[in-house]
PDB file of C-alpha atoms and ligand atoms in Angstrom:
ATOM      1  CA  MET A   1     -23.688   7.546   7.051  1.00 36.00           C
ATOM      2  CA  ASP A   2     -26.266   9.636   6.581  1.00 38.00           C
ATOM      3  CA  PRO A   3     -27.824   8.876   3.284  1.00 35.00           C
ATOM      4  CA  GLN A   4     -28.530  12.545   2.901  1.00 38.00           C
ATOM      5  CA  SER A   5     -24.868  13.391   2.548  1.00 42.00           C
ATOM      6  CA  ARG A   6     -24.675  10.889  -0.156  1.00 46.00           C
ATOM      7  CA  GLY A   7     -23.877  12.879  -3.104  1.00 40.00           C
ATOM      8  CA  GLY A   8     -22.632  16.231  -1.511  1.00 38.00           C
ATOM      9  CA  ASP A   9     -19.925  18.070  -3.677  1.00 37.00           C
ATOM     10  CA  SER A  10     -17.382  18.948  -0.766  1.00 36.00           C
ATOM     11  CA  THR A  11     -15.725  16.401   2.195  1.00 36.00           C
ATOM     12  CA  ASP A  12     -17.990  18.845   4.842  1.00 34.00           C
ATOM     13  CA  VAL A  13     -20.924  17.132   4.128  1.00 35.00           C
ATOM     14  CA  LEU A  14     -19.167  13.455   4.983  1.00 35.00           C
ATOM     15  CA  PRO A  15     -19.053  12.155   8.345  1.00 33.00           C
ATOM     16  CA  ALA A  16     -16.705  13.620  11.136  1.00 35.00           C
ATOM     17  CA  VAL A  17     -13.399  12.091  11.094  1.00 35.00           C
ATOM     18  CA  PRO A  18     -13.038   9.484  13.499  1.00 35.00           C
ATOM     19  CA  GLN A  19     -10.952   9.576  16.295  1.00 36.00           C
ATOM     20  CA  ASP A  20      -8.795   6.306  15.256  1.00 39.00           C
ATOM     21  CA  GLY A  21      -6.833   8.467  12.900  1.00 39.00           C
ATOM     22  CA  ARG A  22      -8.824   6.927   9.477  1.00 43.00           C
ATOM     23  CA  GLY A  23      -9.301   9.050   6.905  1.00 43.00           C
ATOM     24  CA  THR A  24      -7.403  11.992   7.577  1.00 48.00           C
ATOM     25  CA  GLY A  25      -5.006  13.091   4.534  1.00 55.00           C
ATOM     26  CA  ALA A  26      -4.789  11.643   1.065  1.00 59.00           C
ATOM     27  CA  VAL A  27      -5.888   8.209   0.777  1.00 88.00           C
ATOM     28  CA  ALA A  28      -5.167   7.298  -2.753  1.00 92.00           C
ATOM     29  CA  LYS A  29      -3.840   8.950  -5.480  1.00 94.00           C
ATOM     30  CA  VAL A  30      -3.091   7.846  -8.985  1.00 95.00           C
ATOM     31  CA  ARG A  31      -1.141  10.231 -11.576  1.00 95.00           C
ATOM     32  CA  ASP A  32      -0.781  10.023 -14.986  1.00 95.00           C
ATOM     33  CA  LEU A  33      -0.929   6.393 -15.139  1.00 96.00           C
ATOM     34  CA  TYR A  34       0.258   4.287 -18.330  1.00 96.00           C
ATOM     35  CA  LYS A  35      -0.010   0.464 -18.556  1.00 97.00           C
ATOM     36  CA  ALA A  36       0.412  -2.047 -21.470  1.00 96.00           C
ATOM     37  CA  PHE A  37      -0.179  -5.402 -22.200  1.00 94.00           C
ATOM     38  CA  GLY A  38       2.168  -6.128 -25.127  1.00 93.00           C
ATOM     39  CA  SER A  39       1.216  -3.683 -27.587  1.00 92.00           C
ATOM     40  CA  PHE A  40      -2.425  -3.056 -26.314  1.00 92.00           C
ATOM     41  CA  GLN A  41      -2.220   0.060 -24.328  1.00 94.00           C
ATOM     42  CA  VAL A  42      -4.692  -0.045 -21.807  1.00 94.00           C
ATOM     43  CA  MET A  43      -4.014   2.952 -19.028  1.00 95.00           C
ATOM     44  CA  ARG A  44      -3.427   6.180 -20.883  1.00 95.00           C
ATOM     45  CA  GLY A  45      -2.586   8.896 -18.830  1.00 95.00           C
ATOM     46  CA  LEU A  46      -5.331   7.646 -15.903  1.00 95.00           C
ATOM     47  CA  THR A  47      -5.306  10.214 -12.792  1.00 95.00           C
ATOM     48  CA  LEU A  48      -7.834  10.440  -9.980  1.00 94.00           C
ATOM     49  CA  GLU A  49      -7.730  10.658  -6.220  1.00 93.00           C
ATOM     50  CA  PHE A  50     -10.148   9.157  -3.795  1.00 93.00           C
ATOM     51  CA  LYS A  51     -11.475  10.941  -1.160  1.00 92.00           C
ATOM     52  CA  PRO A  52     -11.198   9.788   2.799  1.00 92.00           C
ATOM     53  CA  ARG A  53     -14.902   7.865   3.895  1.00 91.00           C
ATOM     54  CA  ALA A  54     -16.331   8.375   0.686  1.00 93.00           C
ATOM     55  CA  ILE A  55     -17.918   6.112  -1.795  1.00 95.00           C
ATOM     56  CA  THR A  56     -16.117   6.943  -5.265  1.00 95.00           C
ATOM     57  CA  THR A  57     -17.826   4.554  -8.057  1.00 95.00           C
ATOM     58  CA  ILE A  58     -15.852   3.744 -11.172  1.00 95.00           C
ATOM     59  CA  LEU A  59     -18.173   3.527 -14.400  1.00 92.00           C
ATOM     60  CA  GLY A  60     -17.173   3.016 -17.772  1.00 89.00           C
ATOM     61  CA  PRO A  61     -17.735   0.919 -20.830  1.00 86.00           C
ATOM     62  CA  SER A  62     -16.381  -2.942 -20.722  1.00 85.00           C
ATOM     63  CA  GLY A  63     -12.282  -3.276 -21.107  1.00 85.00           C
ATOM     64  CA  THR A  64     -11.628   0.365 -20.653  1.00 86.00           C
ATOM     65  CA  GLY A  65      -9.550  -0.775 -17.681  1.00 88.00           C
ATOM     66  CA  LYS A  66     -11.627  -0.328 -14.752  1.00 90.00           C
ATOM     67  CA  SER A  67     -10.059  -3.622 -13.002  1.00 89.00           C
ATOM     68  CA  VAL A  68      -7.004  -2.858 -14.027  1.00 92.00           C
ATOM     69  CA  LEU A  69      -6.941   0.445 -12.077  1.00 94.00           C
ATOM     70  CA  LEU A  70      -7.852  -1.589  -9.153  1.00 92.00           C
ATOM     71  CA  LYS A  71      -4.730  -4.096  -9.428  1.00 91.00           C
ATOM     72  CA  HIS A  72      -3.021  -0.916  -9.566  1.00 93.00           C
ATOM     73  CA  MET A  73      -3.958   0.556  -6.206  1.00 92.00           C
ATOM     74  CA  VAL A  74      -3.550  -2.719  -4.654  1.00 90.00           C
ATOM     75  CA  GLY A  75      -0.288  -3.048  -6.069  1.00 88.00           C
ATOM     76  CA  LEU A  76      -1.031  -6.253  -7.808  1.00 88.00           C
ATOM     77  CA  LEU A  77       0.007  -4.272 -11.178  1.00 93.00           C
ATOM     78  CA  GLU A  78       2.956  -2.092 -11.481  1.00 93.00           C
ATOM     79  CA  PRO A  79       2.649   0.829 -13.686  1.00 96.00           C
ATOM     80  CA  ASP A  80       4.839   1.388 -16.883  1.00 96.00           C
ATOM     81  CA  SER A  81       4.891   4.873 -15.877  1.00 96.00           C
ATOM     82  CA  GLY A  82       2.575   7.196 -13.629  1.00 96.00           C
ATOM     83  CA  THR A  83       2.356   7.031  -9.561  1.00 95.00           C
ATOM     84  CA  VAL A  84      -0.042   5.218  -7.063  1.00 95.00           C
ATOM     85  CA  GLU A  85       0.125   6.874  -4.065  1.00 93.00           C
ATOM     86  CA  ILE A  86      -1.619   4.998  -0.787  1.00 93.00           C
ATOM     87  CA  PHE A  87      -1.573   7.177   2.320  1.00 90.00           C
ATOM     88  CA  GLY A  88       1.461   9.239   0.966  1.00 88.00           C
ATOM     89  CA  GLU A  89       3.357   6.140  -0.151  1.00 89.00           C
ATOM     90  CA  ASP A  90       4.551   5.723  -3.731  1.00 93.00           C
ATOM     91  CA  ILE A  91       3.660   1.889  -3.476  1.00 92.00           C
ATOM     92  CA  TRP A  92       6.353   1.125  -6.243  1.00 92.00           C
ATOM     93  CA  LYS A  93       9.113   3.444  -4.594  1.00 92.00           C
ATOM     94  CA  VAL A  94       8.529   1.166  -1.267  1.00 91.00           C
ATOM     95  CA  ARG A  95      10.131  -2.293  -0.497  1.00 91.00           C
ATOM     96  CA  GLU A  96       8.288  -5.438  -0.786  1.00 90.00           C
ATOM     97  CA  ARG A  97       7.651  -5.416   2.742  1.00 90.00           C
ATOM     98  CA  GLU A  98       6.104  -1.979   3.129  1.00 90.00           C
ATOM     99  CA  ARG A  99       3.920  -2.555  -0.111  1.00 89.00           C
ATOM    100  CA  ALA A 100       2.853  -5.639   1.359  1.00 88.00           C
ATOM    101  CA  ALA A 101       1.907  -4.180   4.610  1.00 87.00           C
ATOM    102  CA  LEU A 102      -0.119  -1.181   2.741  1.00 88.00           C
ATOM    103  CA  ARG A 103      -1.900  -4.046   0.846  1.00 87.00           C
ATOM    104  CA  LYS A 104      -3.259  -5.358   4.428  1.00 86.00           C
ATOM    105  CA  ARG A 105      -4.514  -1.915   4.687  1.00 89.00           C
ATOM    106  CA  PHE A 106      -7.136  -3.037   1.501  1.00 90.00           C
ATOM    107  CA  GLY A 107     -10.190  -5.288   1.544  1.00 90.00           C
ATOM    108  CA  VAL A 108     -11.439  -6.189  -1.624  1.00 89.00           C
ATOM    109  CA  LEU A 109     -14.132  -7.556  -2.777  1.00 85.00           C
ATOM    110  CA  PHE A 110     -14.295  -9.629  -5.916  1.00 78.00           C
ATOM    111  CA  GLN A 111     -16.778 -10.196  -8.596  1.00 73.00           C
ATOM    112  CA  ASP A 112     -17.846 -13.612  -7.658  1.00 65.00           C
ATOM    113  CA  GLY A 113     -16.884 -13.332  -3.826  1.00 63.00           C
ATOM    114  CA  ALA A 114     -13.730 -15.145  -4.557  1.00 78.00           C
ATOM    115  CA  LEU A 115     -14.587 -17.805  -2.023  1.00 86.00           C
ATOM    116  CA  PHE A 116     -12.639 -21.050  -1.503  1.00 89.00           C
ATOM    117  CA  GLY A 117     -15.126 -23.943  -2.536  1.00 88.00           C
ATOM    118  CA  SER A 118     -13.200 -26.674   0.036  1.00 90.00           C
ATOM    119  CA  MET A 119     -13.932 -23.896   3.159  1.00 91.00           C
ATOM    120  CA  ASN A 120     -17.383 -23.158   4.361  1.00 94.00           C
ATOM    121  CA  VAL A 121     -18.411 -19.616   5.068  1.00 95.00           C
ATOM    122  CA  TYR A 122     -17.519 -19.104   8.505  1.00 95.00           C
ATOM    123  CA  ASP A 123     -13.860 -20.664   7.071  1.00 95.00           C
ATOM    124  CA  ASN A 124     -13.377 -18.447   4.230  1.00 95.00           C
ATOM    125  CA  VAL A 125     -14.377 -15.155   6.590  1.00 94.00           C
ATOM    126  CA  ALA A 126     -12.062 -16.522   9.553  1.00 95.00           C
ATOM    127  CA  PHE A 127      -9.227 -16.833   6.477  1.00 93.00           C
ATOM    128  CA  PRO A 128      -7.490 -13.910   6.602  1.00 91.00           C
ATOM    129  CA  LEU A 129      -7.447 -13.874  10.432  1.00 92.00           C
ATOM    130  CA  ARG A 130      -5.709 -16.717  10.893  1.00 93.00           C
ATOM    131  CA  LYS A 131      -3.220 -16.029   8.066  1.00 90.00           C
ATOM    132  CA  HIS A 132      -2.473 -12.428   8.558  1.00 88.00           C
ATOM    133  CA  THR A 133      -2.724 -12.314  12.882  1.00 90.00           C
ATOM    134  CA  ASP A 134      -1.925 -14.499  15.948  1.00 92.00           C
ATOM    135  CA  LEU A 135      -5.659 -13.776  17.352  1.00 93.00           C
ATOM    136  CA  PRO A 136      -6.913 -17.269  19.546  1.00 95.00           C
ATOM    137  CA  GLU A 137     -10.017 -18.356  17.891  1.00 95.00           C
ATOM    138  CA  ALA A 138     -12.418 -17.416  20.588  1.00 94.00           C
ATOM    139  CA  GLU A 139     -11.647 -13.926  19.220  1.00 94.00           C
ATOM    140  CA  ILE A 140     -11.594 -14.631  15.486  1.00 95.00           C
ATOM    141  CA  ARG A 141     -14.966 -16.219  16.311  1.00 96.00           C
ATOM    142  CA  GLU A 142     -16.013 -13.141  17.714  1.00 94.00           C
ATOM    143  CA  ILE A 143     -15.241 -10.766  14.525  1.00 94.00           C
ATOM    144  CA  VAL A 144     -16.545 -13.118  11.828  1.00 95.00           C
ATOM    145  CA  MET A 145     -19.720 -13.659  13.791  1.00 95.00           C
ATOM    146  CA  GLU A 146     -19.847  -9.994  14.066  1.00 91.00           C
ATOM    147  CA  ARG A 147     -19.083  -9.044  10.395  1.00 90.00           C
ATOM    148  CA  LEU A 148     -21.505 -12.265   9.536  1.00 93.00           C
ATOM    149  CA  LYS A 149     -24.319 -10.557  11.160  1.00 91.00           C
ATOM    150  CA  GLU A 150     -23.449  -7.202   9.587  1.00 87.00           C
ATOM    151  CA  VAL A 151     -23.984  -8.947   6.127  1.00 87.00           C
ATOM    152  CA  GLY A 152     -26.766 -10.909   7.152  1.00 88.00           C
ATOM    153  CA  LEU A 153     -25.115 -14.352   6.723  1.00 90.00           C
ATOM    154  CA  GLU A 154     -24.941 -15.275  10.513  1.00 89.00           C
ATOM    155  CA  ALA A 155     -27.286 -18.335  10.075  1.00 91.00           C
ATOM    156  CA  ALA A 156     -25.412 -19.281   6.816  1.00 90.00           C
ATOM    157  CA  GLU A 157     -21.949 -19.988   8.524  1.00 91.00           C
ATOM    158  CA  LYS A 158     -21.618 -23.744   8.071  1.00 94.00           C
ATOM    159  CA  LYS A 159     -22.890 -23.621   4.167  1.00 92.00           C
ATOM    160  CA  ALA A 160     -20.241 -24.468   1.733  1.00 92.00           C
ATOM    161  CA  PRO A 161     -19.737 -21.843  -0.980  1.00 91.00           C
ATOM    162  CA  ASN A 162     -21.787 -23.864  -3.706  1.00 90.00           C
ATOM    163  CA  GLU A 163     -25.012 -24.327  -1.185  1.00 91.00           C
ATOM    164  CA  ILE A 164     -25.425 -20.229  -0.965  1.00 90.00           C
ATOM    165  CA  SER A 165     -26.996 -18.136  -3.780  1.00 86.00           C
ATOM    166  CA  GLY A 166     -24.844 -15.365  -6.021  1.00 84.00           C
ATOM    167  CA  GLY A 167     -25.817 -12.617  -3.785  1.00 84.00           C
ATOM    168  CA  MET A 168     -25.030 -14.443  -0.458  1.00 88.00           C
ATOM    169  CA  LYS A 169     -21.700 -14.847  -1.811  1.00 89.00           C
ATOM    170  CA  LYS A 170     -20.847 -11.491  -2.690  1.00 87.00           C
ATOM    171  CA  ARG A 171     -21.780 -10.486   1.020  1.00 89.00           C
ATOM    172  CA  ALA A 172     -19.735 -13.572   2.422  1.00 92.00           C
ATOM    173  CA  GLY A 173     -16.795 -12.042   0.151  1.00 90.00           C
ATOM    174  CA  PHE A 174     -17.796  -8.271   1.629  1.00 88.00           C
ATOM    175  CA  ALA A 175     -17.263  -9.941   5.411  1.00 90.00           C
ATOM    176  CA  ARG A 176     -14.053 -11.585   4.094  1.00 92.00           C
ATOM    177  CA  ALA A 177     -12.935  -8.240   2.764  1.00 89.00           C
ATOM    178  CA  LEU A 178     -13.863  -6.662   6.361  1.00 89.00           C
ATOM    179  CA  VAL A 179     -12.188  -8.579   9.019  1.00 90.00           C
ATOM    180  CA  LEU A 180      -8.826  -7.118   9.012  1.00 89.00           C
ATOM    181  CA  ASN A 181     -10.640  -3.976   9.037  1.00 88.00           C
ATOM    182  CA  PRO A 182      -9.056  -2.267   6.495  1.00 91.00           C
ATOM    183  CA  GLU A 183      -8.896   1.579   5.654  1.00 92.00           C
ATOM    184  CA  ILE A 184      -9.563   1.144   1.816  1.00 94.00           C
ATOM    185  CA  VAL A 185     -12.311  -1.029   0.188  1.00 93.00           C
ATOM    186  CA  LEU A 186     -11.963  -1.760  -3.558  1.00 94.00           C
ATOM    187  CA  PHE A 187     -15.475  -3.638  -4.834  1.00 91.00           C
ATOM    188  CA  ASP A 188     -15.223  -5.307  -8.563  1.00 90.00           C
ATOM    189  CA  GLU A 189     -18.533  -5.181  -9.758  1.00 88.00           C
ATOM    190  CA  PRO A 190     -20.400  -6.161  -6.930  1.00 83.00           C
ATOM    191  CA  ASP A 191     -24.019  -6.400  -8.379  1.00 81.00           C
ATOM    192  CA  SER A 192     -22.472  -8.718 -11.293  1.00 81.00           C
ATOM    193  CA  GLY A 193     -25.017 -11.648 -11.645  1.00 81.00           C
ATOM    194  CA  LEU A 194     -27.194 -10.029  -8.900  1.00 80.00           C
ATOM    195  CA  ASP A 195     -30.847  -9.675  -9.859  1.00 84.00           C
ATOM    196  CA  PRO A 196     -32.140  -5.954  -9.682  1.00 86.00           C
ATOM    197  CA  VAL A 197     -33.707  -6.554  -5.610  1.00 84.00           C
ATOM    198  CA  ARG A 198     -30.263  -8.722  -5.019  1.00 83.00           C
ATOM    199  CA  THR A 199     -28.313  -5.510  -6.054  1.00 86.00           C
ATOM    200  CA  SER A 200     -30.098  -3.267  -4.084  1.00 88.00           C
ATOM    201  CA  LEU A 201     -30.108  -5.357  -0.945  1.00 87.00           C
ATOM    202  CA  LEU A 202     -26.283  -5.406  -1.411  1.00 86.00           C
ATOM    203  CA  ASN A 203     -26.263  -1.564  -1.729  1.00 90.00           C
ATOM    204  CA  ASP A 204     -28.077  -1.634   1.299  1.00 90.00           C
ATOM    205  CA  VAL A 205     -25.281  -3.583   3.208  1.00 87.00           C
ATOM    206  CA  ILE A 206     -22.461  -1.687   1.406  1.00 91.00           C
ATOM    207  CA  LEU A 207     -24.219   1.557   2.625  1.00 92.00           C
ATOM    208  CA  LYS A 208     -24.973   0.401   6.201  1.00 89.00           C
ATOM    209  CA  VAL A 209     -21.153  -1.060   6.775  1.00 88.00           C
ATOM    210  CA  HIS A 210     -19.830   2.130   4.947  1.00 91.00           C
ATOM    211  CA  GLY A 211     -21.815   3.957   7.460  1.00 88.00           C
ATOM    212  CA  ASP A 212     -20.543   2.219  10.737  1.00 85.00           C
ATOM    213  CA  ASP A 213     -16.925   1.559   9.206  1.00 81.00           C
ATOM    214  CA  LYS A 214     -16.472   4.824   7.367  1.00 83.00           C
ATOM    215  CA  GLY A 215     -13.334   3.453   4.902  1.00 89.00           C
ATOM    216  CA  THR A 216     -12.777   5.028   1.704  1.00 94.00           C
ATOM    217  CA  TYR A 217     -14.796   2.705  -0.622  1.00 94.00           C
ATOM    218  CA  VAL A 218     -14.085   2.405  -4.213  1.00 95.00           C
ATOM    219  CA  VAL A 219     -16.758   0.288  -6.699  1.00 95.00           C
ATOM    220  CA  VAL A 220     -16.536  -0.340 -10.028  1.00 94.00           C
ATOM    221  CA  THR A 221     -19.772  -1.196 -11.561  1.00 90.00           C
ATOM    222  CA  HIS A 222     -21.760  -0.875 -14.792  1.00 85.00           C
ATOM    223  CA  ASP A 223     -25.015  -0.758 -12.808  1.00 86.00           C
ATOM    224  CA  ILE A 224     -26.692   3.155 -12.858  1.00 87.00           C
ATOM    225  CA  ARG A 225     -28.973   2.234  -9.938  1.00 88.00           C
ATOM    226  CA  THR A 226     -25.661   0.851  -7.693  1.00 90.00           C
ATOM    227  CA  ALA A 227     -23.932   3.824  -9.250  1.00 91.00           C
ATOM    228  CA  ARG A 228     -26.830   6.401  -7.887  1.00 91.00           C
ATOM    229  CA  LYS A 229     -27.611   4.868  -4.990  1.00 91.00           C
ATOM    230  CA  VAL A 230     -24.067   4.574  -3.173  1.00 93.00           C
ATOM    231  CA  SER A 231     -21.841   7.233  -4.648  1.00 94.00           C
ATOM    232  CA  ASP A 232     -20.594  10.029  -3.117  1.00 94.00           C
ATOM    233  CA  TYR A 233     -18.420  10.455  -6.410  1.00 94.00           C
ATOM    234  CA  VAL A 234     -18.310   9.164  -9.710  1.00 94.00           C
ATOM    235  CA  GLY A 235     -15.343   9.057 -12.141  1.00 93.00           C
ATOM    236  CA  LEU A 236     -15.806   7.590 -15.599  1.00 92.00           C
ATOM    237  CA  ILE A 237     -13.617   6.513 -17.452  1.00 92.00           C
ATOM    238  CA  TRP A 238     -12.760   5.658 -21.015  1.00 89.00           C
ATOM    239  CA  GLN A 239      -9.631   4.306 -22.657  1.00 88.00           C
ATOM    240  CA  GLY A 240      -7.439   4.218 -19.761  1.00 91.00           C
ATOM    241  CA  ARG A 241      -8.712   7.819 -18.804  1.00 92.00           C
ATOM    242  CA  VAL A 242     -10.869   9.591 -16.909  1.00 93.00           C
ATOM    243  CA  VAL A 243     -13.318  11.618 -18.887  1.00 90.00           C
ATOM    244  CA  TYR A 244     -15.381  12.875 -15.748  1.00 91.00           C
ATOM    245  CA  TYR A 245     -14.932  13.112 -12.216  1.00 93.00           C
ATOM    246  CA  GLY A 246     -17.030  14.975 -10.150  1.00 92.00           C
ATOM    247  CA  ALA A 247     -19.706  14.645  -6.947  1.00 93.00           C
ATOM    248  CA  ALA A 248     -22.473  12.335  -7.737  1.00 91.00           C
ATOM    249  CA  ASP A 249     -25.319  14.699  -7.657  1.00 91.00           C
ATOM    250  CA  ASP A 250     -23.343  16.783 -10.195  1.00 91.00           C
ATOM    251  CA  ALA A 251     -22.690  13.871 -11.976  1.00 89.00           C
ATOM    252  CA  PHE A 252     -26.245  12.669 -12.256  1.00 88.00           C
ATOM    253  CA  ALA A 253     -27.345  16.357 -13.664  1.00 89.00           C
ATOM    254  CA  SER A 254     -24.435  16.517 -15.366  1.00 87.00           C
ATOM    255  CA  ASP A 255     -24.827  18.065 -19.084  1.00 86.00           C
ATOM    256  CA  ASP A 256     -21.203  16.659 -20.134  1.00 84.00           C
ATOM    257  CA  PRO A 257     -21.739  14.392 -23.167  1.00 83.00           C
ATOM    258  CA  PHE A 258     -19.720  11.180 -21.839  1.00 81.00           C
ATOM    259  CA  VAL A 259     -22.121  11.066 -18.567  1.00 83.00           C
ATOM    260  CA  ARG A 260     -25.165  11.438 -20.760  1.00 84.00           C
ATOM    261  CA  GLN A 261     -23.892   8.828 -23.290  1.00 83.00           C
ATOM    262  CA  PHE A 262     -22.911   6.159 -20.223  1.00 80.00           C
ATOM    263  CA  LEU A 263     -25.822   7.320 -18.023  1.00 80.00           C
ATOM    264  CA  ALA A 264     -28.420   6.895 -20.864  1.00 76.00           C
ATOM    265  CA  GLY A 265     -26.866   3.706 -22.484  1.00 75.00           C
ATOM    266  CA  ASP A 266     -26.811   5.562 -25.952  1.00 72.00           C
ATOM    267  CA  SER A 267     -25.061   3.985 -28.741  1.00 72.00           C
ATOM    268  CA  VAL A 268     -24.475   7.579 -30.105  1.00 71.00           C
ATOM    269  CA  GLY A 269     -21.848   9.844 -28.505  1.00 73.00           C
ATOM    270  CA  PRO A 270     -18.480  10.180 -27.834  1.00 78.00           C
ATOM    271  CA  LEU A 271     -18.040   6.753 -26.089  1.00 75.00           C
ATOM    272  CA  GLY A 272     -17.188   4.417 -29.036  1.00 70.00           C
ATOM    273  CA  MET A 273     -17.026   0.985 -29.461  1.00 55.00           C
ATOM    274  CA  ASP A 274     -13.435   1.048 -29.273  1.00 59.00           C
TER     275      ASP A 274
HETATM  276  N1  ATP B 301      -3.318  -9.512 -16.992  1.00 67.99           N
HETATM  277  C1  ATP B 301      -3.746  -8.700 -18.288  1.00 67.99           C
HETATM  278  N2  ATP B 301      -2.743  -9.487 -19.649  1.00 67.99           N
HETATM  279  C2  ATP B 301      -3.654  -8.879 -20.765  1.00 67.99           C
HETATM  280  N3  ATP B 301      -4.547  -8.010 -20.816  1.00 67.99           N
HETATM  281  C3  ATP B 301      -5.037  -7.976 -19.925  1.00 67.99           C
HETATM  282  C4  ATP B 301      -4.700  -8.277 -18.756  1.00 67.99           C
HETATM  283  N4  ATP B 301      -5.350  -7.463 -17.839  1.00 67.99           N
HETATM  284  C5  ATP B 301      -6.329  -6.673 -18.376  1.00 67.99           C
HETATM  285  N5  ATP B 301      -6.034  -6.992 -19.608  1.00 67.99           N
HETATM  286  C6  ATP B 301      -6.937  -6.195 -20.867  1.00 67.99           C
HETATM  287  O1  ATP B 301      -7.308  -4.858 -19.983  1.00 67.99           O
HETATM  288  C7  ATP B 301      -8.456  -4.187 -20.898  1.00 67.99           C
HETATM  289  C8  ATP B 301      -9.215  -3.777 -19.609  1.00 67.99           C
HETATM  290  O2  ATP B 301      -9.679  -4.899 -19.036  1.00 67.99           O
HETATM  291  P1  ATP B 301      -9.894  -4.629 -17.679  1.00 67.99           P
HETATM  292  O3  ATP B 301     -10.597  -5.873 -16.902  1.00 67.99           O
HETATM  293  O4  ATP B 301      -9.597  -3.273 -16.686  1.00 67.99           O
HETATM  294  O5  ATP B 301     -11.505  -3.411 -18.128  1.00 67.99           O
HETATM  295  P2  ATP B 301     -12.750  -3.438 -17.427  1.00 67.99           P
HETATM  296  O6  ATP B 301     -13.034  -1.788 -17.678  1.00 67.99           O
HETATM  297  O7  ATP B 301     -12.723  -3.585 -15.777  1.00 67.99           O
HETATM  298  O8  ATP B 301     -14.028  -4.066 -18.318  1.00 67.99           O
HETATM  299  P3  ATP B 301     -15.468  -4.901 -17.824  1.00 67.99           P
HETATM  300  O9  ATP B 301     -16.091  -3.716 -17.138  1.00 67.99           O
HETATM  301  O10 ATP B 301     -15.940  -5.964 -18.796  1.00 67.99           O
HETATM  302  O11 ATP B 301     -14.987  -5.947 -16.591  1.00 67.99           O
HETATM  303  C9  ATP B 301      -8.914  -5.591 -21.069  1.00 67.99           C
HETATM  304  O12 ATP B 301      -9.129  -5.590 -22.839  1.00 67.99           O
HETATM  305  C10 ATP B 301      -8.344  -6.728 -20.699  1.00 67.99           C
HETATM  306  O13 ATP B 301      -8.006  -7.913 -21.906  1.00 67.99           O
END
């Protein structure tokens, strides 16, 4: 993606719709989502839509429901009430088989890359292809090596996860999240545990791959620099609701008290500790 278009306030600043049909229409819509764990009400009427081909960043204090939102989107958690629509399908109204098919349209990058410790980087990245496709090994190799190259890890294919750095693990997790060519990629704190330089490098990789693939990306982060660098749109969540949503440029210039407090890291303001 042209970095200049980042932070635009309408979809017409986003790249042209690719010819393969991805990115047309609604991609993901979460409506009036409620979810409690025991007596703890986590989601309290959260409503948010994700624009096609954009990078939407989800910000918010710890424990406010960001990861729970991602788990609802990918169909790992069922709402108590409210709906999650992916490509126009309410994922809890369809049968398990269709839900499984919808899940395959997602790539997920977990916080630590979630690599299998017993497999080297190559086998980790090849895993979804071996599990979900009948592709011959030669084609799998082509796809895996291309994805490893994209994230700058082609020289690390034979390394075990415990032989590579945290940033490399995340990049390997990213390559694995991409091999099935997902239309939606969810990132759960891609920058957690990384120093500012590695965070910046990872953000460059995310932007570059997004520019090539033009998927719909959802990035959960605490890191304001990440949000500034990658976002087209920003949603701020607090206490299981969206308290602000807007184009990135508007968000970072906003007078909204929730946004100002979060961006400034102030202890005083509407975002309380509870
Ligand atoms: N499966 C579960 N069972 C019980 N409680 C849960 C479960 N999943 C999440 N929670 C609780 O829901 C709340 C929101 O969790 P979530 O992980 O979504 O927060 P978050 O906004 O992603 O926080 P952080 O930024 O710290 O990762 C937390 O209090 C968490 O303990």
